[in-house]
CSV table of C-alpha atoms in Angstrom, one decimal:
chain,number,residue,atom,x,y,z
A,1167,UNK,CA,0.0,0.0,0.0
A,1168,UNK,CA,1.1,3.6,-0.4
A,1169,UNK,CA,1.9,5.8,2.6
A,1170,UNK,CA,2.1,9.0,0.5
A,1171,UNK,CA,-1.4,10.3,1.0
A,1172,UNK,CA,-2.1,12.5,4.0
A,1173,UNK,CA,-5.3,14.5,4.7
A,1174,UNK,CA,-4.5,17.5,6.9
A,1175,UNK,CA,-7.4,18.1,9.3
A,1176,UNK,CA,-6.4,20.7,11.8
A,1177,UNK,CA,-9.4,20.3,14.0
A,1178,UNK,CA,-8.8,16.6,14.4
A,1179,UNK,CA,-5.1,17.0,14.9
A,1180,UNK,CA,-5.7,19.5,17.7
A,1181,UNK,CA,-8.3,17.2,19.2
A,1182,UNK,CA,-6.0,14.2,19.3
A,1183,UNK,CA,-2.7,16.0,20.0
A,1184,UNK,CA,-2.1,14.6,23.5
A,1185,UNK,CA,0.9,12.6,24.9
A,1186,UNK,CA,1.6,9.1,23.9
A,1187,UNK,CA,4.3,6.5,23.2
A,1188,UNK,CA,6.4,6.3,20.0
A,1189,UNK,CA,6.1,2.5,20.1
A,1190,UNK,CA,9.7,1.7,19.1
A,1191,UNK,CA,8.7,-1.3,21.3
A,1192,UNK,CA,5.7,-2.8,22.9
A,1193,UNK,CA,5.6,-2.9,25.9
A,1194,UNK,CA,7.5,0.4,26.2
A,1195,UNK,CA,10.6,0.9,28.3
A,1196,UNK,CA,8.4,2.0,31.2
A,1197,UNK,CA,7.7,-1.7,31.7
A,1198,UNK,CA,11.3,-2.7,32.0
A,1199,UNK,CA,12.2,-4.0,35.5
A,1200,UNK,CA,15.4,-5.0,37.2
A,1201,UNK,CA,13.9,-8.4,38.0
A,1202,UNK,CA,14.8,-9.4,34.4
A,1203,UNK,CA,18.2,-10.9,35.0
A,1204,UNK,CA,21.1,-12.6,33.1
A,1205,UNK,CA,19.5,-16.0,33.2
A,1206,UNK,CA,16.5,-14.6,31.4
A,1207,UNK,CA,18.8,-13.0,28.8
A,1208,UNK,CA,20.6,-16.3,28.2
A,1209,UNK,CA,17.3,-18.1,27.7
A,1210,UNK,CA,16.2,-15.4,25.2
A,1211,UNK,CA,19.5,-15.6,23.3
A,1212,UNK,CA,18.9,-19.4,22.8
A,1213,UNK,CA,15.2,-19.2,21.8
A,1214,UNK,CA,15.5,-18.4,18.1
A,1215,UNK,CA,19.0,-19.6,16.9
A,1216,UNK,CA,17.9,-19.5,13.3
A,1217,UNK,CA,17.2,-15.7,13.3
A,1218,UNK,CA,19.8,-13.3,11.7
A,1219,UNK,CA,21.3,-10.8,14.0
A,1220,UNK,CA,21.2,-7.0,14.0
A,1221,UNK,CA,23.9,-5.2,16.1
A,1222,UNK,CA,23.6,-1.8,17.8
A,1223,UNK,CA,26.7,-0.2,19.2
A,1224,UNK,CA,26.4,2.8,21.5
A,1225,UNK,CA,29.2,5.4,21.5
A,1226,UNK,CA,28.2,7.9,24.2
A,1227,UNK,CA,30.7,10.7,23.7
A,1228,UNK,CA,30.2,14.2,22.1
A,1229,UNK,CA,32.6,17.0,21.8
A,1230,UNK,CA,29.9,19.7,22.3
A,1231,UNK,CA,26.5,19.8,24.0
A,1232,UNK,CA,23.4,20.4,21.8
A,1233,UNK,CA,20.8,22.0,24.0
A,1234,UNK,CA,17.9,20.1,22.5
A,1235,UNK,CA,19.4,16.7,23.0
A,1236,UNK,CA,17.8,14.0,25.2
A,1237,UNK,CA,20.2,11.2,24.3
A,1238,UNK,CA,22.4,9.3,26.7
A,1239,UNK,CA,25.8,11.1,26.1
A,1240,UNK,CA,28.9,12.4,27.8
A,1241,UNK,CA,30.3,15.7,26.6
A,1242,UNK,CA,34.1,15.7,26.7
A,1243,UNK,CA,37.1,16.7,24.5
A,1244,UNK,CA,39.4,14.1,26.2
A,1245,UNK,CA,39.9,11.7,23.4
A,1246,UNK,CA,41.6,9.1,25.6
A,1247,UNK,CA,38.2,8.5,27.2
A,1248,UNK,CA,37.2,6.7,24.0
A,1249,UNK,CA,40.1,4.3,24.4
A,1250,UNK,CA,39.0,3.5,28.0
A,1251,UNK,CA,35.5,3.0,26.8
A,1252,UNK,CA,36.6,0.7,24.0
A,1253,UNK,CA,38.5,-1.4,26.5
A,1254,UNK,CA,35.4,-2.1,28.4
A,1255,UNK,CA,33.2,-2.5,25.4
A,1256,UNK,CA,35.6,-5.1,24.1
A,1257,UNK,CA,35.0,-7.1,27.3
A,1258,UNK,CA,31.3,-7.0,26.8
A,1259,UNK,CA,31.5,-7.9,23.1
A,1260,UNK,CA,33.7,-10.9,23.8
A,1261,UNK,CA,31.3,-12.1,26.5
A,1262,UNK,CA,28.1,-11.6,24.4
A,1263,UNK,CA,29.3,-12.8,21.0
A,1264,UNK,CA,29.6,-16.6,21.8
A,1265,UNK,CA,25.9,-16.6,22.7
A,1266,UNK,CA,25.1,-15.9,19.0
A,1267,UNK,CA,27.7,-18.2,17.4
A,1268,UNK,CA,26.4,-19.5,14.1
A,1269,UNK,CA,24.2,-16.5,13.5
A,1270,UNK,CA,24.8,-14.0,10.6
A,1271,UNK,CA,24.8,-10.3,11.1
A,1272,UNK,CA,22.7,-8.7,8.5
A,1273,UNK,CA,22.5,-5.2,10.0
A,1274,UNK,CA,24.6,-3.0,12.2
A,1275,UNK,CA,24.2,0.5,13.5
A,1276,UNK,CA,26.4,2.7,15.6
A,1277,UNK,CA,24.6,5.5,17.5
A,1278,UNK,CA,25.3,7.9,20.3
A,1279,UNK,CA,26.4,10.4,21.4
A,1280,UNK,CA,28.5,10.8,18.3
A,1281,UNK,CA,30.1,7.6,16.9
A,1282,UNK,CA,32.6,9.7,14.9
A,1283,UNK,CA,34.0,11.0,18.2
A,1284,UNK,CA,36.2,7.9,17.5
A,1285,UNK,CA,39.2,8.6,15.3
A,1286,UNK,CA,40.1,6.4,12.4
A,1287,UNK,CA,42.4,4.1,14.5
A,1288,UNK,CA,39.6,3.6,17.0
A,1289,UNK,CA,37.0,2.9,14.3
A,1290,UNK,CA,39.4,0.3,12.8
A,1291,UNK,CA,40.0,-1.3,16.2
A,1292,UNK,CA,36.3,-1.7,16.9
A,1293,UNK,CA,35.4,-2.9,13.5
A,1294,UNK,CA,38.2,-5.5,13.6
A,1295,UNK,CA,36.9,-6.8,16.9
A,1296,UNK,CA,33.3,-7.0,15.6
A,1297,UNK,CA,34.4,-8.9,12.5
A,1298,UNK,CA,36.5,-11.3,14.6
A,1299,UNK,CA,33.6,-12.0,17.0
A,1300,UNK,CA,30.6,-12.1,14.6
A,1301,UNK,CA,29.9,-13.4,11.1
A,1302,UNK,CA,28.8,-10.6,8.8
A,1303,UNK,CA,26.7,-11.1,5.7
A,1304,UNK,CA,28.4,-9.9,2.6
A,1305,UNK,CA,25.5,-7.5,1.9
A,1306,UNK,CA,24.9,-6.4,5.5
A,1307,UNK,CA,23.5,-2.9,6.2
A,1308,UNK,CA,26.2,-1.0,8.0
A,1309,UNK,CA,25.2,2.4,9.2
A,1310,UNK,CA,26.3,5.0,11.7
A,1311,UNK,CA,25.4,8.5,12.8
A,1312,UNK,CA,27.8,11.4,12.0
A,1313,UNK,CA,28.0,15.0,13.3
A,1314,UNK,CA,29.0,17.3,10.4
A,1315,UNK,CA,30.8,19.6,12.9
A,1316,UNK,CA,33.1,16.8,14.1
A,1317,UNK,CA,34.2,14.9,11.0
A,1318,UNK,CA,36.6,15.3,8.1
A,1319,UNK,CA,35.9,14.2,4.6
A,1320,UNK,CA,38.6,11.6,4.7
A,1321,UNK,CA,36.9,9.9,7.6
A,1322,UNK,CA,33.9,9.2,5.2
A,1323,UNK,CA,36.4,7.4,3.0
A,1324,UNK,CA,37.7,5.5,6.0
A,1325,UNK,CA,34.2,4.5,7.0
A,1326,UNK,CA,33.6,3.2,3.5
A,1327,UNK,CA,36.8,1.2,3.6
A,1328,UNK,CA,35.7,-0.4,6.9
A,1329,UNK,CA,32.5,-1.6,5.3
A,1330,UNK,CA,30.0,1.1,6.2
A,1331,UNK,CA,27.4,1.7,3.5
A,1332,UNK,CA,24.9,4.0,5.2
A,1333,UNK,CA,25.2,7.4,6.9
A,1334,UNK,CA,22.8,9.3,9.1
A,1335,UNK,CA,23.5,13.0,9.7
A,1336,UNK,CA,21.9,15.3,12.3
A,1337,UNK,CA,21.3,18.7,10.6
A,1338,UNK,CA,18.2,19.8,12.6
A,1339,UNK,CA,18.0,23.2,10.9
A,1340,UNK,CA,20.0,25.2,8.4
A,1341,UNK,CA,19.0,28.6,9.9
A,1342,UNK,CA,22.0,30.2,11.6
A,1343,UNK,CA,20.0,31.8,14.5
A,1344,UNK,CA,18.3,28.6,15.4
A,1345,UNK,CA,21.7,26.8,15.3
A,1346,UNK,CA,23.2,29.3,17.6
A,1347,UNK,CA,20.3,29.1,20.1
A,1348,UNK,CA,20.7,25.3,20.4
A,1349,UNK,CA,24.5,25.4,20.3
A,1350,UNK,CA,24.8,23.5,17.1
A,1351,UNK,CA,26.4,25.9,14.5
A,1352,UNK,CA,27.5,24.1,11.4
A,1353,UNK,CA,28.9,24.7,7.9
A,1354,UNK,CA,26.1,24.3,5.3
A,1355,UNK,CA,28.6,23.9,2.4
A,1356,UNK,CA,30.5,21.2,4.3
A,1357,UNK,CA,27.2,19.2,4.9
A,1358,UNK,CA,26.7,19.2,1.1
A,1359,UNK,CA,30.3,18.1,0.6
A,1360,UNK,CA,29.8,15.2,3.1
A,1361,UNK,CA,26.7,13.9,1.3
A,1362,UNK,CA,28.3,14.3,-2.1
A,1363,UNK,CA,31.3,12.4,-0.9
A,1364,UNK,CA,29.2,9.6,0.5
A,1365,UNK,CA,27.2,9.3,-2.8
A,1366,UNK,CA,30.4,9.4,-4.8
A,1367,UNK,CA,31.9,6.5,-2.7
A,1368,UNK,CA,28.7,4.5,-3.3
A,1369,UNK,CA,27.0,4.6,0.0
A,1370,UNK,CA,23.7,2.9,-0.4
A,1371,UNK,CA,21.7,5.3,1.8
A,1372,UNK,CA,22.0,8.7,3.3
A,1373,UNK,CA,19.7,10.0,6.0
A,1374,UNK,CA,19.2,13.6,7.3
A,1375,UNK,CA,17.6,14.4,10.7
A,1376,UNK,CA,15.6,17.6,11.1
A,1377,UNK,CA,13.8,18.9,14.2
A,1378,UNK,CA,10.8,21.2,14.2
A,1379,UNK,CA,9.8,23.2,17.3
A,1380,UNK,CA,13.3,24.6,18.0
A,1381,UNK,CA,13.7,28.2,19.3
A,1382,UNK,CA,13.0,31.0,16.9
A,1383,UNK,CA,11.9,28.6,14.2
A,1384,UNK,CA,9.1,29.9,12.0
A,1385,UNK,CA,7.3,28.4,8.9
A,1386,UNK,CA,9.3,30.9,6.8
A,1387,UNK,CA,12.7,30.1,8.3
A,1388,UNK,CA,12.1,26.3,8.1
A,1389,UNK,CA,11.0,26.6,4.5
A,1390,UNK,CA,14.6,27.5,3.7
A,1391,UNK,CA,15.8,24.4,5.5
A,1392,UNK,CA,13.3,22.2,3.5
A,1393,UNK,CA,14.5,23.8,0.2
A,1394,UNK,CA,18.1,23.1,1.0
A,1395,UNK,CA,17.3,19.5,2.0
A,1396,UNK,CA,15.5,18.9,-1.2
A,1397,UNK,CA,18.6,20.1,-3.0
A,1398,UNK,CA,20.8,17.9,-0.9
A,1399,UNK,CA,18.6,14.9,-1.9
A,1400,UNK,CA,19.2,12.3,0.9
A,1401,UNK,CA,17.5,8.9,0.5
A,1402,UNK,CA,15.7,9.3,3.7
A,1403,UNK,CA,14.6,12.1,6.1
A,1404,UNK,CA,13.6,12.0,9.8
A,1405,UNK,CA,11.7,15.1,10.9
A,1406,UNK,CA,11.3,15.0,14.7
A,1407,UNK,CA,9.0,17.0,16.9
A,1408,UNK,CA,11.1,18.8,19.6
A,1409,UNK,CA,9.8,17.8,23.0
A,1410,UNK,CA,10.8,20.5,25.6
A,1411,UNK,CA,11.3,18.6,28.8
A,1412,UNK,CA,13.7,20.6,30.9
A,1413,UNK,CA,12.9,18.8,34.1
A,1414,UNK,CA,14.1,15.5,32.5
A,1415,UNK,CA,17.0,16.9,30.3
A,1416,UNK,CA,19.2,19.5,32.0
A,1417,UNK,CA,20.7,20.7,28.7
A,1418,UNK,CA,17.2,21.9,27.6
A,1419,UNK,CA,17.2,24.4,30.5
A,1420,UNK,CA,19.5,26.5,28.4
A,1421,UNK,CA,16.7,27.0,25.9
A,1422,UNK,CA,14.3,29.9,26.7
A,1423,UNK,CA,10.7,28.8,26.5
A,1424,UNK,CA,9.8,32.2,25.2
A,1425,UNK,CA,11.8,31.5,22.1
A,1426,UNK,CA,9.9,28.3,21.3
A,1427,UNK,CA,7.2,28.4,18.6
A,1428,UNK,CA,3.7,28.0,19.9
A,1429,UNK,CA,1.6,25.0,19.4
A,1430,UNK,CA,-0.2,26.5,16.4
A,1431,UNK,CA,3.0,27.6,14.8
A,1432,UNK,CA,4.5,24.1,15.2
A,1433,UNK,CA,1.6,22.6,13.4
A,1434,UNK,CA,2.0,25.1,10.6
A,1435,UNK,CA,5.7,24.0,10.3
A,1436,UNK,CA,4.7,20.4,10.3
A,1437,UNK,CA,2.0,20.9,7.6
A,1438,UNK,CA,4.5,22.8,5.5
A,1439,UNK,CA,7.1,20.1,6.0
A,1440,UNK,CA,4.8,17.4,4.8
A,1441,UNK,CA,3.7,19.5,1.8
A,1442,UNK,CA,7.2,20.5,0.7
A,1443,UNK,CA,8.8,17.1,1.1
A,1444,UNK,CA,6.0,15.2,-0.7
A,1445,UNK,CA,6.1,17.9,-3.4
A,1446,UNK,CA,9.9,17.2,-3.7
A,1447,UNK,CA,9.1,13.5,-4.3
A,1448,UNK,CA,9.4,12.0,-0.9
A,1449,UNK,CA,7.0,9.4,0.4
A,1450,UNK,CA,5.6,9.8,4.0
A,1451,UNK,CA,6.5,6.6,5.7
A,1452,UNK,CA,5.0,7.5,9.0
A,1453,UNK,CA,6.0,8.6,12.5
A,1454,UNK,CA,8.2,11.5,11.3
A,1455,UNK,CA,9.9,9.6,8.5
A,1456,UNK,CA,10.1,10.2,4.8
A,1457,UNK,CA,11.9,8.3,2.0
A,1458,UNK,CA,12.3,8.4,-1.7
A,1459,UNK,CA,9.8,6.3,-3.5
A,1460,UNK,CA,12.5,3.9,-4.7
A,1461,UNK,CA,14.1,3.6,-1.3
A,1462,UNK,CA,13.7,0.1,0.2
A,1463,UNK,CA,11.6,1.5,3.2
A,1464,UNK,CA,9.1,3.0,0.8
A,1465,UNK,CA,9.0,-0.2,-1.3
A,1466,UNK,CA,8.6,-2.3,1.8
A,1467,UNK,CA,5.7,-0.2,3.0
A,1468,UNK,CA,3.9,-0.4,-0.3
A,1469,UNK,CA,4.3,-4.2,-0.2
A,1470,UNK,CA,3.1,-4.4,3.4
A,1471,UNK,CA,6.6,-5.7,4.6
A,1472,UNK,CA,7.9,-2.8,6.7
A,1473,UNK,CA,9.0,-3.4,10.3
A,1474,UNK,CA,10.0,-1.3,13.3
A,1475,UNK,CA,12.4,-1.7,16.2
A,1476,UNK,CA,14.4,0.5,18.6
A,1477,UNK,CA,16.4,1.8,15.7
A,1478,UNK,CA,13.3,2.9,13.8
A,1479,UNK,CA,11.8,1.6,10.6
A,1480,UNK,CA,13.6,-1.3,8.9
A,1481,UNK,CA,13.0,-3.9,6.2
A,1482,UNK,CA,14.5,-6.6,8.4
A,1483,UNK,CA,11.8,-7.9,10.7
A,1484,UNK,CA,12.7,-11.4,11.7
A,1485,UNK,CA,16.0,-10.5,13.3
A,1486,UNK,CA,17.2,-10.4,16.9
A,1487,UNK,CA,18.7,-7.0,17.9
A,1488,UNK,CA,21.8,-7.2,20.2
A,1489,UNK,CA,22.7,-3.8,21.7
A,1490,UNK,CA,26.1,-3.3,23.3
A,1491,UNK,CA,27.6,-0.3,25.0
A,1492,UNK,CA,26.3,1.9,27.8
A,1493,UNK,CA,22.4,2.2,27.8
A,1494,UNK,CA,22.1,0.0,24.7
A,1495,UNK,CA,18.8,-1.9,24.3
A,1496,UNK,CA,18.4,-5.5,22.9
A,1497,UNK,CA,15.3,-7.2,21.4
A,1498,UNK,CA,16.2,-10.8,21.8
A,1499,UNK,CA,13.7,-13.7,21.5
A,1500,UNK,CA,10.5,-12.4,23.0
A,1501,UNK,CA,12.2,-10.1,25.5
A,1502,UNK,CA,13.8,-6.7,25.8
A,1503,UNK,CA,16.9,-6.0,27.7
A,1504,UNK,CA,18.8,-2.7,28.5
A,1505,UNK,CA,22.4,-2.2,29.6
A,1506,UNK,CA,23.4,0.0,32.5
A,1507,UNK,CA,22.6,3.7,31.7
A,1508,UNK,CA,25.3,5.4,33.8
A,1509,UNK,CA,28.8,5.1,32.4
A,1510,UNK,CA,30.5,4.4,35.8
A,1511,UNK,CA,27.9,1.6,36.5
A,1512,UNK,CA,28.5,0.2,33.0
A,1513,UNK,CA,32.2,0.0,33.5
A,1514,UNK,CA,31.9,-1.6,37.0
A,1515,UNK,CA,29.4,-4.3,36.0
A,1516,UNK,CA,31.2,-5.3,32.8
A,1517,UNK,CA,34.5,-5.5,34.6
A,1518,UNK,CA,33.1,-7.5,37.5
A,1519,UNK,CA,30.4,-9.6,35.9
A,1520,UNK,CA,31.2,-9.7,32.2
A,1521,UNK,CA,27.9,-8.2,31.2
A,1522,UNK,CA,26.1,-4.8,31.5
A,1523,UNK,CA,22.5,-6.0,31.9
A,1524,UNK,CA,20.5,-3.5,34.0
A,1525,UNK,CA,16.8,-4.2,33.3
A,1526,UNK,CA,14.4,-5.7,30.8
A,1527,UNK,CA,11.1,-7.5,30.3
A,1528,UNK,CA,10.0,-10.9,29.2
A,1529,UNK,CA,7.0,-10.6,26.9
A,1530,UNK,CA,3.8,-12.5,27.7
A,1531,UNK,CA,1.6,-14.0,25.0
A,1532,UNK,CA,-0.7,-11.0,25.2
A,1533,UNK,CA,2.3,-8.7,24.9
A,1534,UNK,CA,3.4,-10.5,21.7
A,1535,UNK,CA,-0.1,-10.3,20.2
A,1536,UNK,CA,-0.5,-6.6,20.9
A,1537,UNK,CA,3.1,-5.9,19.8
A,1538,UNK,CA,2.3,-7.4,16.4
A,1539,UNK,CA,-0.9,-5.4,16.1
A,1540,UNK,CA,0.7,-2.1,17.0
A,1541,UNK,CA,3.8,-2.7,14.8
A,1542,UNK,CA,1.7,-3.7,11.8
A,1543,UNK,CA,-0.5,-0.6,12.1
A,1544,UNK,CA,2.4,1.7,12.5
A,1545,UNK,CA,4.3,0.3,9.6
A,1546,UNK,CA,1.7,-0.5,7.1
A,1547,UNK,CA,-1.5,1.5,8.1
A,1548,UNK,CA,-3.5,-1.7,7.6
A,1549,UNK,CA,-4.2,-4.8,9.7
A,1550,UNK,CA,-5.7,-8.0,8.6
A,1551,UNK,CA,-7.6,-9.9,11.4
A,1552,UNK,CA,-6.9,-13.2,9.8
A,1553,UNK,CA,-3.1,-12.8,10.0
A,1554,UNK,CA,-3.3,-12.2,13.8
A,1555,UNK,CA,-5.8,-15.0,14.2
A,1556,UNK,CA,-3.7,-17.5,12.3
A,1557,UNK,CA,-0.5,-16.6,14.2
A,1558,UNK,CA,-2.1,-16.8,17.6
A,1559,UNK,CA,-5.2,-18.9,17.3
A,1560,UNK,CA,-7.6,-16.3,18.5
A,1561,UNK,CA,-10.8,-14.7,17.4
A,1562,UNK,CA,-9.9,-11.0,16.8
A,1563,UNK,CA,-13.3,-9.5,17.6
A,1564,UNK,CA,-13.6,-11.4,20.8
A,1565,UNK,CA,-10.0,-10.9,22.0
A,1566,UNK,CA,-10.0,-7.1,21.2
A,1567,UNK,CA,-13.6,-6.3,22.0
A,1568,UNK,CA,-12.7,-3.6,24.5
A,1569,UNK,CA,-10.0,-2.2,22.2
A,1570,UNK,CA,-12.4,-2.0,19.2
A,1571,UNK,CA,-14.9,-0.1,21.5
A,1572,UNK,CA,-12.1,2.4,22.2
A,1573,UNK,CA,-11.6,2.9,18.5
A,1574,UNK,CA,-15.2,3.9,17.9
A,1575,UNK,CA,-14.7,7.7,18.3
A,1576,UNK,CA,-11.8,7.5,15.9
A,1577,UNK,CA,-13.9,5.6,13.4
A,1578,UNK,CA,-16.6,8.3,13.8
A,1579,UNK,CA,-13.9,11.0,13.2
A,1580,UNK,CA,-12.7,9.2,10.0
A,1581,UNK,CA,-9.2,8.3,11.3
A,1582,UNK,CA,-9.7,4.6,10.8
A,1583,UNK,CA,-12.1,2.3,8.9
A,1584,UNK,CA,-13.1,-1.0,10.6
A,1585,UNK,CA,-14.5,-3.7,8.3
A,1586,UNK,CA,-15.5,-7.3,9.3
A,1587,UNK,CA,-11.9,-8.5,8.6
A,1588,UNK,CA,-9.6,-5.5,8.5
A,1589,UNK,CA,-8.5,-2.2,10.1
A,1590,UNK,CA,-7.5,0.5,7.6
A,1591,UNK,CA,-5.9,3.8,8.7
A,1592,UNK,CA,-7.2,6.6,6.5
A,1593,UNK,CA,-5.2,9.5,5.1
A,1594,UNK,CA,-6.7,11.6,8.0
A,1595,UNK,CA,-5.4,9.0,10.6
A,1596,UNK,CA,-1.8,8.5,9.4
A,1597,UNK,CA,-0.4,11.5,11.3
A,1598,UNK,CA,-2.3,10.2,14.4
A,1599,UNK,CA,-1.2,6.6,14.2
A,1600,UNK,CA,0.2,6.7,17.7
A,1601,UNK,CA,-3.3,7.6,19.1
A,1602,UNK,CA,-4.8,4.7,17.2
A,1603,UNK,CA,-2.2,2.3,18.6
A,1604,UNK,CA,-2.8,3.5,22.1
A,1605,UNK,CA,-6.2,1.9,22.0
A,1606,UNK,CA,-4.4,-1.5,21.9
A,1607,UNK,CA,-2.0,-0.6,24.7
A,1608,UNK,CA,-3.2,-2.5,27.8
A,1609,UNK,CA,-0.4,-0.9,30.0
A,1610,UNK,CA,-1.4,2.6,29.1
A,1611,UNK,CA,-5.0,1.8,29.7
A,1612,UNK,CA,-4.4,0.3,33.1
A,1613,UNK,CA,-1.9,2.9,34.4
A,1614,UNK,CA,-2.9,6.1,32.5
A,1615,UNK,CA,0.7,7.0,31.8
A,1616,UNK,CA,0.3,9.4,29.0
A,1617,UNK,CA,2.0,12.3,30.9
A,1618,UNK,CA,5.3,10.4,30.7
A,1619,UNK,CA,5.4,10.7,26.9
A,1620,UNK,CA,5.8,13.5,24.3
A,1621,UNK,CA,2.8,14.8,22.4
A,1622,UNK,CA,2.0,12.8,19.2
A,1623,UNK,CA,2.4,15.9,17.0
């Protein structure tokens, strides 16, 4: 099916613009507990030995603090800290890798922080270790995040030589005043040079991250950013809604609330973004993401084969995700597991126990059913009852009778169509897919936790 069509209905968007999960997982991380232990992880690792493996490596360091950032990072200019980190990360990798012997890595992503905080020698060291410990598919997707302020062009060449074939770059906004107010001033010409070098080297995919809702942004100023992005021509775009949560993220206290665009202006920016990017030929994938029509994400969505995990949208659904490094999250078997979030605790536990496991959750049968429903709706905007019924031997109408009742106001508002055998998200409902999925979230319903999440728009 196509995800390109969106009907902008301001009244409905304002009605449903309340807080809710992003559903990179179901259950969400709020359900993780420290009762999930190493024995549970070992059982999960052995549950589906036939599954390919996706690796996530977290590099927590940044040279400079971006005021909008809510990621787990450590700001420092002491490069030797990366060597100390790699020493401990190596211990974790050597302990975890044997659990997945015989599996093939089909996907790897380095996130942060800033992975290119590592210099060329450190990148080579880590890649050599990973290739020694894991078996990589010859066509594996190998991606990492780069900061255009903290990289030289020759590092892009080095990344390509090490096997990376995908780059994701945080641009956020090309407007100089906005950049200054969030402490992320960058060279526009150099960003173009980086993307051009990646394309010339044959990188299979380039992604640009933008953020709307930053201080002093206006529809007019963001129009320039969108124009330049269209000229840049990345394969994919992520356009995130800035959630101002200064009580949770200390760096955001440096942003003056008076400088932030109001709710109505943010919606104007979002509407303009969708219009301009689709006019430039991008397909709306959903949940803030766009892709060229020939990109594999867009193709997978049209074919009903798109998937989603902690790293976002992916074409690789039947894989186990192994996260390594401080705060990294794994999706192994039917469970989620997260490493220690504080760097000091990560170091201590790996050095004393050989692993960094902090917390997690073992999914129940009901969790698995609801996870598949939510994931399918988010990825493909359509859900066949029969697919869920066949997989889990249930009667959809009976099992989800309460959930379908909760959907009735959204059906009346035209966000979703309910037939006898299918749920279909309408063009009006695609921007509000999180709200639709919340009707199937038993944890949200029982605990009323919406205040702990960002607004859906």
